[in-house]
XYZ file of N, CA, C and O in Angstrom:
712
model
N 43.086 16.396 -0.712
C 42.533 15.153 -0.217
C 43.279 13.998 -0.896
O 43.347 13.858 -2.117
N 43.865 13.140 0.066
C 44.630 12.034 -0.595
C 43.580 10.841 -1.148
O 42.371 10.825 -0.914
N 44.330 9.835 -1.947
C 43.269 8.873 -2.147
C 42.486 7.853 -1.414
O 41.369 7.416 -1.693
N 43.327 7.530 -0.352
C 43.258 6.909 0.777
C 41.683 7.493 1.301
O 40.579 6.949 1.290
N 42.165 8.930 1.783
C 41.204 9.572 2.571
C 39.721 9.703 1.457
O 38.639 9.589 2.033
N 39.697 9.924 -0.006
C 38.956 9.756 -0.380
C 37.992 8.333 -0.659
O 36.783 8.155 -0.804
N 38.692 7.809 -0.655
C 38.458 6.202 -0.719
C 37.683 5.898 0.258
O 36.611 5.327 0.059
N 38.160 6.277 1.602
C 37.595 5.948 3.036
C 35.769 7.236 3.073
O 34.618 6.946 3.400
N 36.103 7.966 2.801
C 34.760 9.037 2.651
C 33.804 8.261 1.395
O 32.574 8.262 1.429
N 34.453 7.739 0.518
C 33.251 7.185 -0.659
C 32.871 5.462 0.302
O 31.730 5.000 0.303
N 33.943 4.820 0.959
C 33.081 3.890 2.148
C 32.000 4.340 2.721
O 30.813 4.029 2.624
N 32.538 5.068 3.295
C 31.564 5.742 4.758
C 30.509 6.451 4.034
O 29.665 6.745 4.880
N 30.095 6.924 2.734
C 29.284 7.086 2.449
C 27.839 6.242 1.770
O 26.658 6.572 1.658
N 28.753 4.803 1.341
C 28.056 3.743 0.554
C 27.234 3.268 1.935
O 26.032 3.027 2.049
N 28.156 3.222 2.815
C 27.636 2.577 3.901
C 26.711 2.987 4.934
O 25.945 2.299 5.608
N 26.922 4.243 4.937
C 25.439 4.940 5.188
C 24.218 5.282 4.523
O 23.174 5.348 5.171
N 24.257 5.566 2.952
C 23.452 5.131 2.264
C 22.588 3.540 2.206
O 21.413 3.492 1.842
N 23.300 2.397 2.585
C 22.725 1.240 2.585
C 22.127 1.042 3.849
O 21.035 0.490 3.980
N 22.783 1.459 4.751
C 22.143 1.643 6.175
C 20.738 1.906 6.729
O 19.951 1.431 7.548
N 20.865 3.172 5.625
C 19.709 4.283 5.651
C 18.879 3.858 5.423
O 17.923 4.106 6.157
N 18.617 2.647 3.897
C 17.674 2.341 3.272
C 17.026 1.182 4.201
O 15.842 1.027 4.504
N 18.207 0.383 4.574
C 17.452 -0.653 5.256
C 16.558 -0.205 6.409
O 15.576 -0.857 6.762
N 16.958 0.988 7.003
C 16.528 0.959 8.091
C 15.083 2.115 7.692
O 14.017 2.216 8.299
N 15.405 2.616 6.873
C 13.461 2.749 6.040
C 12.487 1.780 5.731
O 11.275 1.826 5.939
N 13.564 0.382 4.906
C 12.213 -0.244 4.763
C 12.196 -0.880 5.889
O 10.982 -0.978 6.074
N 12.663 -1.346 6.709
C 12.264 -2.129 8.247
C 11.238 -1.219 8.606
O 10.147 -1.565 9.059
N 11.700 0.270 8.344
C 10.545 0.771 9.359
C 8.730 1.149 8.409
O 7.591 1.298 8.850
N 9.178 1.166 7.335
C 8.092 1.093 6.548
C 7.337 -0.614 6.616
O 6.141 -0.867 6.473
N 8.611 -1.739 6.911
C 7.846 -3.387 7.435
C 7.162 -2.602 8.478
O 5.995 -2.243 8.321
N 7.866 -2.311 9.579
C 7.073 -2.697 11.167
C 5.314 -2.119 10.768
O 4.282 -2.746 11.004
N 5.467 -0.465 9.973
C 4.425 0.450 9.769
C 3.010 -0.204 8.994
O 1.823 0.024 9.230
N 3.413 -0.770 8.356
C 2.804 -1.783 7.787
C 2.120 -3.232 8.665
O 0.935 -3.512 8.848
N 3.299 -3.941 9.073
C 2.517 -4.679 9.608
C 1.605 -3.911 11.130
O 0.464 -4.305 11.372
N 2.073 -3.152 11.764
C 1.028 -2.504 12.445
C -0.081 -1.869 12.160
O -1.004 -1.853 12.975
N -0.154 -1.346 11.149
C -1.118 -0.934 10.255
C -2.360 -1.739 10.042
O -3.511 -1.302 10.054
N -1.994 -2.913 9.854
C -3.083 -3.655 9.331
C -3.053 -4.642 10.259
O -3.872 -5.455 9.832
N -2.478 -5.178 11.553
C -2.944 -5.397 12.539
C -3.948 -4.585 13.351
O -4.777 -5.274 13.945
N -4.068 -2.980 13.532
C -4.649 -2.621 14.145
C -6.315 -2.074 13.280
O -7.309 -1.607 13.836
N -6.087 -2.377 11.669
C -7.254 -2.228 11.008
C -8.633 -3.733 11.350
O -9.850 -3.832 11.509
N -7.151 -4.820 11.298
C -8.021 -5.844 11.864
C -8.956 -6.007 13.075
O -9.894 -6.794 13.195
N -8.373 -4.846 14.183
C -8.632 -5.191 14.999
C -9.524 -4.182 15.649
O -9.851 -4.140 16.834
N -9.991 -3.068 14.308
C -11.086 -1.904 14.695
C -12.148 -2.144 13.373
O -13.016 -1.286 13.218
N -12.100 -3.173 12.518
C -13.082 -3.597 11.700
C -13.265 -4.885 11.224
O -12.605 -5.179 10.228
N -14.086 -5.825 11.751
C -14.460 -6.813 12.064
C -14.723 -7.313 10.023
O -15.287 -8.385 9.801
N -14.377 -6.655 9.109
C -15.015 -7.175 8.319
C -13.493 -7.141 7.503
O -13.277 -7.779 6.473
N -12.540 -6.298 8.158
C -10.804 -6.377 7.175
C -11.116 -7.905 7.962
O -11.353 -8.872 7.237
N -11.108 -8.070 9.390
C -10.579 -9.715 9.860
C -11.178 -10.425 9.358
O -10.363 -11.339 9.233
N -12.358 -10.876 8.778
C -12.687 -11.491 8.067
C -12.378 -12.236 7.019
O -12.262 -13.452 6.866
N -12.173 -10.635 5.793
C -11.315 -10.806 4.505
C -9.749 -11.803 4.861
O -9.475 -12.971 4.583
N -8.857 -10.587 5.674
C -7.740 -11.091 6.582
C -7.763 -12.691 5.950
O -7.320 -13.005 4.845
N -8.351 -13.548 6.873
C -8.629 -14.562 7.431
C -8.236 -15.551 6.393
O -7.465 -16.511 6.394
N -9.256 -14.841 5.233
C -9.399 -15.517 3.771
C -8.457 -15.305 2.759
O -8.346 -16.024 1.766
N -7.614 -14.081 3.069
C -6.862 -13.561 1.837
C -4.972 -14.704 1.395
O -4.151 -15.161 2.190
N -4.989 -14.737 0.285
C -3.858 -15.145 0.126
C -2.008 -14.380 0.500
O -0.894 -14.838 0.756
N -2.680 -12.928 0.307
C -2.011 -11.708 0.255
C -2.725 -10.664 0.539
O -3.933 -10.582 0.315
N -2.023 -9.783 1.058
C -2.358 -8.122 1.922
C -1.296 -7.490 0.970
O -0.210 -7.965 0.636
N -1.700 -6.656 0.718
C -0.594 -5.260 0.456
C -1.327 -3.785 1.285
O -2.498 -3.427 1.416
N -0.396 -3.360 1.604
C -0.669 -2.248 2.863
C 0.151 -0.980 2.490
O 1.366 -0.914 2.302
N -0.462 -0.321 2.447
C -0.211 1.501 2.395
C -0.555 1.464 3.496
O -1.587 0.931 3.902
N 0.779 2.381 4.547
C 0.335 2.459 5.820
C 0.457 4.321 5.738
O -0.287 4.993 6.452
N 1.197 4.808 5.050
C 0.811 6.574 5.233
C 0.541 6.494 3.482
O 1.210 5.700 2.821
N -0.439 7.338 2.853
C -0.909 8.281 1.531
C -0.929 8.972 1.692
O -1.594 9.196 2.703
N -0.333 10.157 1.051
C -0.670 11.386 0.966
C -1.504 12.161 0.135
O -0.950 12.201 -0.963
N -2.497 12.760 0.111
C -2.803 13.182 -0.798
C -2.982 14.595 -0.410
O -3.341 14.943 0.716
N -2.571 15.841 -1.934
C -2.733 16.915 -1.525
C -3.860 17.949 -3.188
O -4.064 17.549 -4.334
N -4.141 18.801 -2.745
C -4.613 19.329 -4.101
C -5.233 20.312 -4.014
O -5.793 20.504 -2.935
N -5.371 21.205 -4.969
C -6.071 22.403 -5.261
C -6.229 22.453 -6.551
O -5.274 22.772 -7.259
N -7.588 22.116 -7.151
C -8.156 22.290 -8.298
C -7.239 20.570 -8.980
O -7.869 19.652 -9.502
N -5.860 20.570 -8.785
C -5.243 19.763 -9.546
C -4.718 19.063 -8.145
O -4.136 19.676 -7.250
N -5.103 17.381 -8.134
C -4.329 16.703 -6.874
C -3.537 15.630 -7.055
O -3.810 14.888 -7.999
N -2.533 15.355 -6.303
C -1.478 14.133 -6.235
C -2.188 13.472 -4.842
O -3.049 13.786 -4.020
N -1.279 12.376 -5.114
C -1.513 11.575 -4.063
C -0.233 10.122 -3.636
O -0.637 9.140 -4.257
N 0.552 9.897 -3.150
C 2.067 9.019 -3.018
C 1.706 8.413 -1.578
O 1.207 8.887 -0.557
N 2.180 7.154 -1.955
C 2.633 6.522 -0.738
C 3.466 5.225 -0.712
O 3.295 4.720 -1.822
N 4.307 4.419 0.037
C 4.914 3.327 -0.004
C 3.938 2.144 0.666
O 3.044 2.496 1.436
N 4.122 0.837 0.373
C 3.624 -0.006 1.033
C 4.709 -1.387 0.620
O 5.678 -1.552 -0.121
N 3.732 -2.398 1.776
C 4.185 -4.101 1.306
C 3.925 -5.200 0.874
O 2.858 -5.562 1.371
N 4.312 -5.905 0.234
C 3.414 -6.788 0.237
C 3.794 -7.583 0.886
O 4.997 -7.771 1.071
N 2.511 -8.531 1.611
C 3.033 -9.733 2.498
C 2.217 -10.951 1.964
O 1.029 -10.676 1.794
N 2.530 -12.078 1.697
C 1.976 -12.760 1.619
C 2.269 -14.124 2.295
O 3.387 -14.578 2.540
N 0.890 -14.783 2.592
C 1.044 -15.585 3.814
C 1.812 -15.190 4.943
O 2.316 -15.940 5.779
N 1.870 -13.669 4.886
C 2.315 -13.336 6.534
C 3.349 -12.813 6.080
O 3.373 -11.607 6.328
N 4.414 -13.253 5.400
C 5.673 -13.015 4.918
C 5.837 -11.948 4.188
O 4.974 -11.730 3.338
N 7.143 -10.866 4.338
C 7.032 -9.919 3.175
C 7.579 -10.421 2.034
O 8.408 -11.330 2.088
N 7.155 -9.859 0.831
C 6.907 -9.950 -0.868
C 7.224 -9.054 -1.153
O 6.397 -8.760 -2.016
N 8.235 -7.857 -1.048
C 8.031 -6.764 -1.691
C 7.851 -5.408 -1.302
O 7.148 -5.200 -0.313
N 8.337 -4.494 -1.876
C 7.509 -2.989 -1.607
C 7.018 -2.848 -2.823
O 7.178 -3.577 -3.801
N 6.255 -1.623 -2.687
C 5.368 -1.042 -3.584
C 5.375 0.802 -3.587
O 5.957 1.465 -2.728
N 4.800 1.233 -4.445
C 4.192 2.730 -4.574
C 2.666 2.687 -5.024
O 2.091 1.933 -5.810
N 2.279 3.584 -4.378
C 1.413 4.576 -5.085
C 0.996 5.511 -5.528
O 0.503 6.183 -4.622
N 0.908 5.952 -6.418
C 0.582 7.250 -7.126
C -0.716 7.844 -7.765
O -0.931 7.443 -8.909
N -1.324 8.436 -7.414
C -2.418 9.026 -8.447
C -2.738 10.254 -8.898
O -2.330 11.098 -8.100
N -3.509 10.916 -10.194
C -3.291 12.283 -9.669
C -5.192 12.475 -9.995
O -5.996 11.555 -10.146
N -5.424 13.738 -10.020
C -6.506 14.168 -10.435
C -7.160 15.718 -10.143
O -6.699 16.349 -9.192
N -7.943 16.155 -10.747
C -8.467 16.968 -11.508
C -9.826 17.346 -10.809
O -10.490 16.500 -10.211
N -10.249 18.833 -10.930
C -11.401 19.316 -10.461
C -11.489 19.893 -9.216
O -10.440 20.195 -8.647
N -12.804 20.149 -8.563
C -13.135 20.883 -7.889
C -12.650 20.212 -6.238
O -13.377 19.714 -5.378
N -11.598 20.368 -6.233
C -10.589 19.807 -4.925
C -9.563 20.796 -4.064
O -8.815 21.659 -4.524
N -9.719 20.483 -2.941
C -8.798 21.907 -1.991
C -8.506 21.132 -0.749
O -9.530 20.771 -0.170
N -7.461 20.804 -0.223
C -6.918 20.417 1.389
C -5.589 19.593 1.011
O -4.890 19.758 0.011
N -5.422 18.729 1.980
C -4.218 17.561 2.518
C -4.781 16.699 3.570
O -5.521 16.906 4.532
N -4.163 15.614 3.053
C -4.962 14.132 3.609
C -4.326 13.222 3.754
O -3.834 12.729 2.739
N -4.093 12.688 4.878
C -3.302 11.358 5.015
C -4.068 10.291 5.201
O -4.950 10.529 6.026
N -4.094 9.249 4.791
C -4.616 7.965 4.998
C -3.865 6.857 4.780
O -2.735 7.008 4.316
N -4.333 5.618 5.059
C -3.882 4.534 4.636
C -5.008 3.514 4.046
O -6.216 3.562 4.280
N -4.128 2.328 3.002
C -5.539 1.519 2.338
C -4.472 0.083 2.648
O -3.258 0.138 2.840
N -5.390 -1.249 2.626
C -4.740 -2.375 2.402
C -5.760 -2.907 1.429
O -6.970 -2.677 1.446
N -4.884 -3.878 0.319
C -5.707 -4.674 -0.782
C -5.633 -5.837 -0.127
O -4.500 -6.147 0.243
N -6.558 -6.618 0.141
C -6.282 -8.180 0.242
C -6.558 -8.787 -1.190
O -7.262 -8.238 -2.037
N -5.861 -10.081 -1.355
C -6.246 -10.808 -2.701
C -6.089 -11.945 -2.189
O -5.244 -12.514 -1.498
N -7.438 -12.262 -2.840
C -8.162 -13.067 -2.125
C -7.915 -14.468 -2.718
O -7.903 -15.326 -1.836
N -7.674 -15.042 -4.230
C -7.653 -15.784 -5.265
C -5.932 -15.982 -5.678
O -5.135 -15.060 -5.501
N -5.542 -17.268 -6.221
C -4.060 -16.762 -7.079
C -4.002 -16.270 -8.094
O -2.823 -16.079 -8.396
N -4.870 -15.848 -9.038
C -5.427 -15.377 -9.959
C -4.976 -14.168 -9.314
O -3.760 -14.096 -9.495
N -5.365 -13.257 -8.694
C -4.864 -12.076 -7.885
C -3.775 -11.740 -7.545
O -3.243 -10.726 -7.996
N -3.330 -12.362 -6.855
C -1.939 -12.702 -6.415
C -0.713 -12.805 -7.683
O 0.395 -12.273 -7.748
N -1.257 -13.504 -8.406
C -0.674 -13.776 -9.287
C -0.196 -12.478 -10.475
O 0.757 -12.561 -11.250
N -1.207 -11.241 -10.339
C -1.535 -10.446 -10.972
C -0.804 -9.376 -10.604
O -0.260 -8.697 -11.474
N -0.676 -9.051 -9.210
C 0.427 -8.578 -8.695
C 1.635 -8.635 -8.944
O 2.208 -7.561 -9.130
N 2.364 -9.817 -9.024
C 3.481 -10.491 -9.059
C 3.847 -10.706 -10.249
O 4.957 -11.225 -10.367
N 3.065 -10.394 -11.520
C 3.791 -10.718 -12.625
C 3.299 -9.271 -13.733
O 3.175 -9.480 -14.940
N 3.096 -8.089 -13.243
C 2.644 -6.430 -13.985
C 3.557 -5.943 -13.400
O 3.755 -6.111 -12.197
N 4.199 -5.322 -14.087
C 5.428 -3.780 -13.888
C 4.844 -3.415 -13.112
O 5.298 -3.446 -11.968
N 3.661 -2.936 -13.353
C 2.706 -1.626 -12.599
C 1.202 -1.815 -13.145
O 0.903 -2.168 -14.285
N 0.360 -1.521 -12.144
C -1.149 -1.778 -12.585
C -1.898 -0.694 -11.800
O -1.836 -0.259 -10.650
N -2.730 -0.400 -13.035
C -3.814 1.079 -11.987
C -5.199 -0.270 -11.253
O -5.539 -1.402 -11.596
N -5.575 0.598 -10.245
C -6.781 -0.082 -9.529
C -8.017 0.422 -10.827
O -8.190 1.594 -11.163
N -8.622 -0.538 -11.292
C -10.123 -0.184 -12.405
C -9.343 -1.188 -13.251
O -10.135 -1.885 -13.884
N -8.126 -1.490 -13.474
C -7.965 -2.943 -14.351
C -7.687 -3.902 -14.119
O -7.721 -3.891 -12.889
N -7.304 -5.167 -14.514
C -7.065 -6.043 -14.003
C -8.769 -6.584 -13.266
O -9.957 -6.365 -13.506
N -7.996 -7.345 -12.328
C -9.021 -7.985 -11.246
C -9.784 -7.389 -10.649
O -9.250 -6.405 -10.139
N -10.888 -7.481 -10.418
C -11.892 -6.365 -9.877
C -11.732 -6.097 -8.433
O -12.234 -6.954 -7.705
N -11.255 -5.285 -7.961
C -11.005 -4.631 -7.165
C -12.698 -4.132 -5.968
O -13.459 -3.349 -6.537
N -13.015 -4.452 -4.922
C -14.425 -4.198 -4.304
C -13.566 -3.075 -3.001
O -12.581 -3.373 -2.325
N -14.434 -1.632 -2.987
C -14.070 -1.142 -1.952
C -15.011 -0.977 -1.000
O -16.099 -0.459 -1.253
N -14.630 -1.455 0.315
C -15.517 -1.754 1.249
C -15.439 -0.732 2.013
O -14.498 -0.385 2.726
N -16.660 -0.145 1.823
C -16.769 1.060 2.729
C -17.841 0.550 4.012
O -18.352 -0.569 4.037
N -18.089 1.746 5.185
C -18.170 1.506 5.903
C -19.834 0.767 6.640
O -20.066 0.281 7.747
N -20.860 1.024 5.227
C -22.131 0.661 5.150
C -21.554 -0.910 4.721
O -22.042 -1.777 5.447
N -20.805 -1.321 3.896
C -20.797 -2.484 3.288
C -20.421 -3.383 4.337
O -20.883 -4.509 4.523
N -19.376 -2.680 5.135
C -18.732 -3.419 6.018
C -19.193 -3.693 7.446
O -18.530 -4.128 8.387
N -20.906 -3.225 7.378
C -21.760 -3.893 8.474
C -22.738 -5.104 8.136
O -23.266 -5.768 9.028
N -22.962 -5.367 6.632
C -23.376 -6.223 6.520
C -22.290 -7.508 5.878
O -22.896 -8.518 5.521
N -21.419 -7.525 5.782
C -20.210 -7.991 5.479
C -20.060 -9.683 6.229
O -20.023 -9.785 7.455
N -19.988 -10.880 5.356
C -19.966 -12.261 5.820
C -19.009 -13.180 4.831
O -18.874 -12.935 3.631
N -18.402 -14.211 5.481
C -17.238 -14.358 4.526
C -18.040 -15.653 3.306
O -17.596 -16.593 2.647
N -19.339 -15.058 3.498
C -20.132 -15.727 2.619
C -20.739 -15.026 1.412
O -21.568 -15.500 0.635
N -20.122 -13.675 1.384
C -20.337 -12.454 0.469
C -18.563 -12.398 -0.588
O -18.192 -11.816 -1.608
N -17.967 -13.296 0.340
C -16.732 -12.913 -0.488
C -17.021 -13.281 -1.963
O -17.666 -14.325 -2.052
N -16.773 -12.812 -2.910
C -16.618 -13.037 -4.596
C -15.995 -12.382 -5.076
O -16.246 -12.379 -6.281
N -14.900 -11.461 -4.706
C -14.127 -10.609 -5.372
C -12.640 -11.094 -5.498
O -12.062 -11.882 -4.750
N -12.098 -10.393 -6.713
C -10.504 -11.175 -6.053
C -9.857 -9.976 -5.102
O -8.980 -10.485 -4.403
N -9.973 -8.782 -4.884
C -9.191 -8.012 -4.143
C -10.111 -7.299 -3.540
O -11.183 -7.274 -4.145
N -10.062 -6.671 -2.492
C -10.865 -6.345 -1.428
C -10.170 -4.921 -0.803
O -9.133 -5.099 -0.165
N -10.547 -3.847 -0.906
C -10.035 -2.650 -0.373
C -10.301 -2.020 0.892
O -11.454 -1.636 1.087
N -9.410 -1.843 1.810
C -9.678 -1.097 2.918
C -9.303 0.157 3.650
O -8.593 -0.009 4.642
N -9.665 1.423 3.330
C -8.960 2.756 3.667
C -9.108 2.278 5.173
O -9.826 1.395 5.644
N -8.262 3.082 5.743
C -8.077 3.582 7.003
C -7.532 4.618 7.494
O -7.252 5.561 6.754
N -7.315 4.647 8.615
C -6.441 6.349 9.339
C -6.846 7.342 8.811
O -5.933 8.126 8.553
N -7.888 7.695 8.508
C -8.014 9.307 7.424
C -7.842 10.695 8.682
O -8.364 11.032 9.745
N -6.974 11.076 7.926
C -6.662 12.455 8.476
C -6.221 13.590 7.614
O -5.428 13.611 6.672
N -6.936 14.531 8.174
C -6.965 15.816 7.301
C -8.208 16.160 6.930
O -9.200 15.468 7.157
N -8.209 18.071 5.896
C -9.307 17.666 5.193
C -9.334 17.395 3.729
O -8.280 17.700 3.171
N -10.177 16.945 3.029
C -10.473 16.961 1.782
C -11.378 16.057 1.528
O -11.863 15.172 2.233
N -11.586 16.429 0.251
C -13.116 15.849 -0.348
C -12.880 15.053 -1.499
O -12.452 15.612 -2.509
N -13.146 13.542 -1.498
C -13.127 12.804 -2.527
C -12.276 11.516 -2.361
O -11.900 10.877 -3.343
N -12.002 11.178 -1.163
C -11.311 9.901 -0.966
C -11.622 8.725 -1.661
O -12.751 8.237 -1.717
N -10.462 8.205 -2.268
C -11.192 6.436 -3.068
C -9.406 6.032 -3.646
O -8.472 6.823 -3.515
N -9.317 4.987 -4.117
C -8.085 4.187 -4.057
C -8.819 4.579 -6.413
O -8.367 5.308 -7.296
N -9.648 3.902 -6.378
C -9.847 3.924 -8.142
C -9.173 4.928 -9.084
O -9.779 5.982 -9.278
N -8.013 4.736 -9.687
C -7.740 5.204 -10.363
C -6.143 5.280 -9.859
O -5.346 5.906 -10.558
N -5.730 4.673 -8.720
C -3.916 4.853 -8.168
C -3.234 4.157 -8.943
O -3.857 3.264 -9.518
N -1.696 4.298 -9.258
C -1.053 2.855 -10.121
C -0.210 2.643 -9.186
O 0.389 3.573 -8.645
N -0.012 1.184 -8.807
C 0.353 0.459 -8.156
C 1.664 -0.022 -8.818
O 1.511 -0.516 -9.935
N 3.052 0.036 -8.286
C 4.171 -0.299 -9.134
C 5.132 -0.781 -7.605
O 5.079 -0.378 -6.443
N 6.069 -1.938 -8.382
C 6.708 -2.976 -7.358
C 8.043 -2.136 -7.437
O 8.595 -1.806 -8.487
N 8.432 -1.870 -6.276
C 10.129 -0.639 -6.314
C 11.052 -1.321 -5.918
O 12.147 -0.758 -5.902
N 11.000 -2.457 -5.550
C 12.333 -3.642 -5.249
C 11.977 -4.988 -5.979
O 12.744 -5.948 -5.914
């Protein structure tokens, strides 16, 4: 292999590598912002929050899997004021009497700059520190008025698929990957 020809193969490889990526996170943007357009638009109490929030961050696929011992990964974005801010991860693991595979998705709204702010300036933060975190499940989210808001971040699972037992965001660490 001449140098030329190697030269031209380490191009064509940079350049599909950069390719690649962009065209993950575009598609992890679009997944995202569809994601939480269509959460808005099957729970009257995300549009609400929505409405009020300074910032969304959106996990649009989680995985979680486990037997006795479970993981759980996913990518998301942040957008704020509409705009993207960022990607993200999530990770969690845990322990006990657990067996299946589960896909879901969650969005945080933050609601305060205090919040926002909290995001934007931690390496990485687990959900239980920081800013208090409220997860709105699906009893909460019938009596739900944007006259109840007092939290700075506001949690919303969605898409659940699969089985398993024990769904909740408390305890994931949240870390910024760009």
């Amino acid at each position: 292999m001449t140098i030329k020809s190697t030269l031209k193969y380490l191009a064509t490889l940079i350049l599909t590598v950069l390719l690649t990526s962009g065209t993950a996170f575009a598609s992890l943007t679009s997944e995202s912002r569809a994601a939480l357009s269509q959460l808005k638009s099957q729970n009257s109490a995300a549009a609400k929050v929505s409405s009020r929030a300074l910032a969304v961050l959106v996990f649009p696929n989680v995985v979680k899997a486990g037997f006795m011992v479970g993981a759980q990964e996913g990518q998301g974005i942040l957008f704020v004021q509409g705009r993207l801010n960022g990607r993200y991860r999530t990770v969690a693991a845990s322990y006990g009497f657990q067996a299946g595979v589960q896909k879901y998705g969650y969005a945080l709204f933050f609601m305060n700059q205090k919040a926002v702010d909290w995001i934007n300036n931690t390496r990485g933060w687990e959900i239980g520190t920081g800013p208090s975190v409220v997860l709105v499940d699906k009893g909460m989210a019938r009596s739900f008025t944007s006259d109840t808001l007092h939290s700075g971040i506001y949690a919303f699972t969605f898409d659940q698929r699969g089985l398993m037992a024990g769904l909740g965001v408390q305890g994931s660490k949240i870390t910024r990957i760009d």
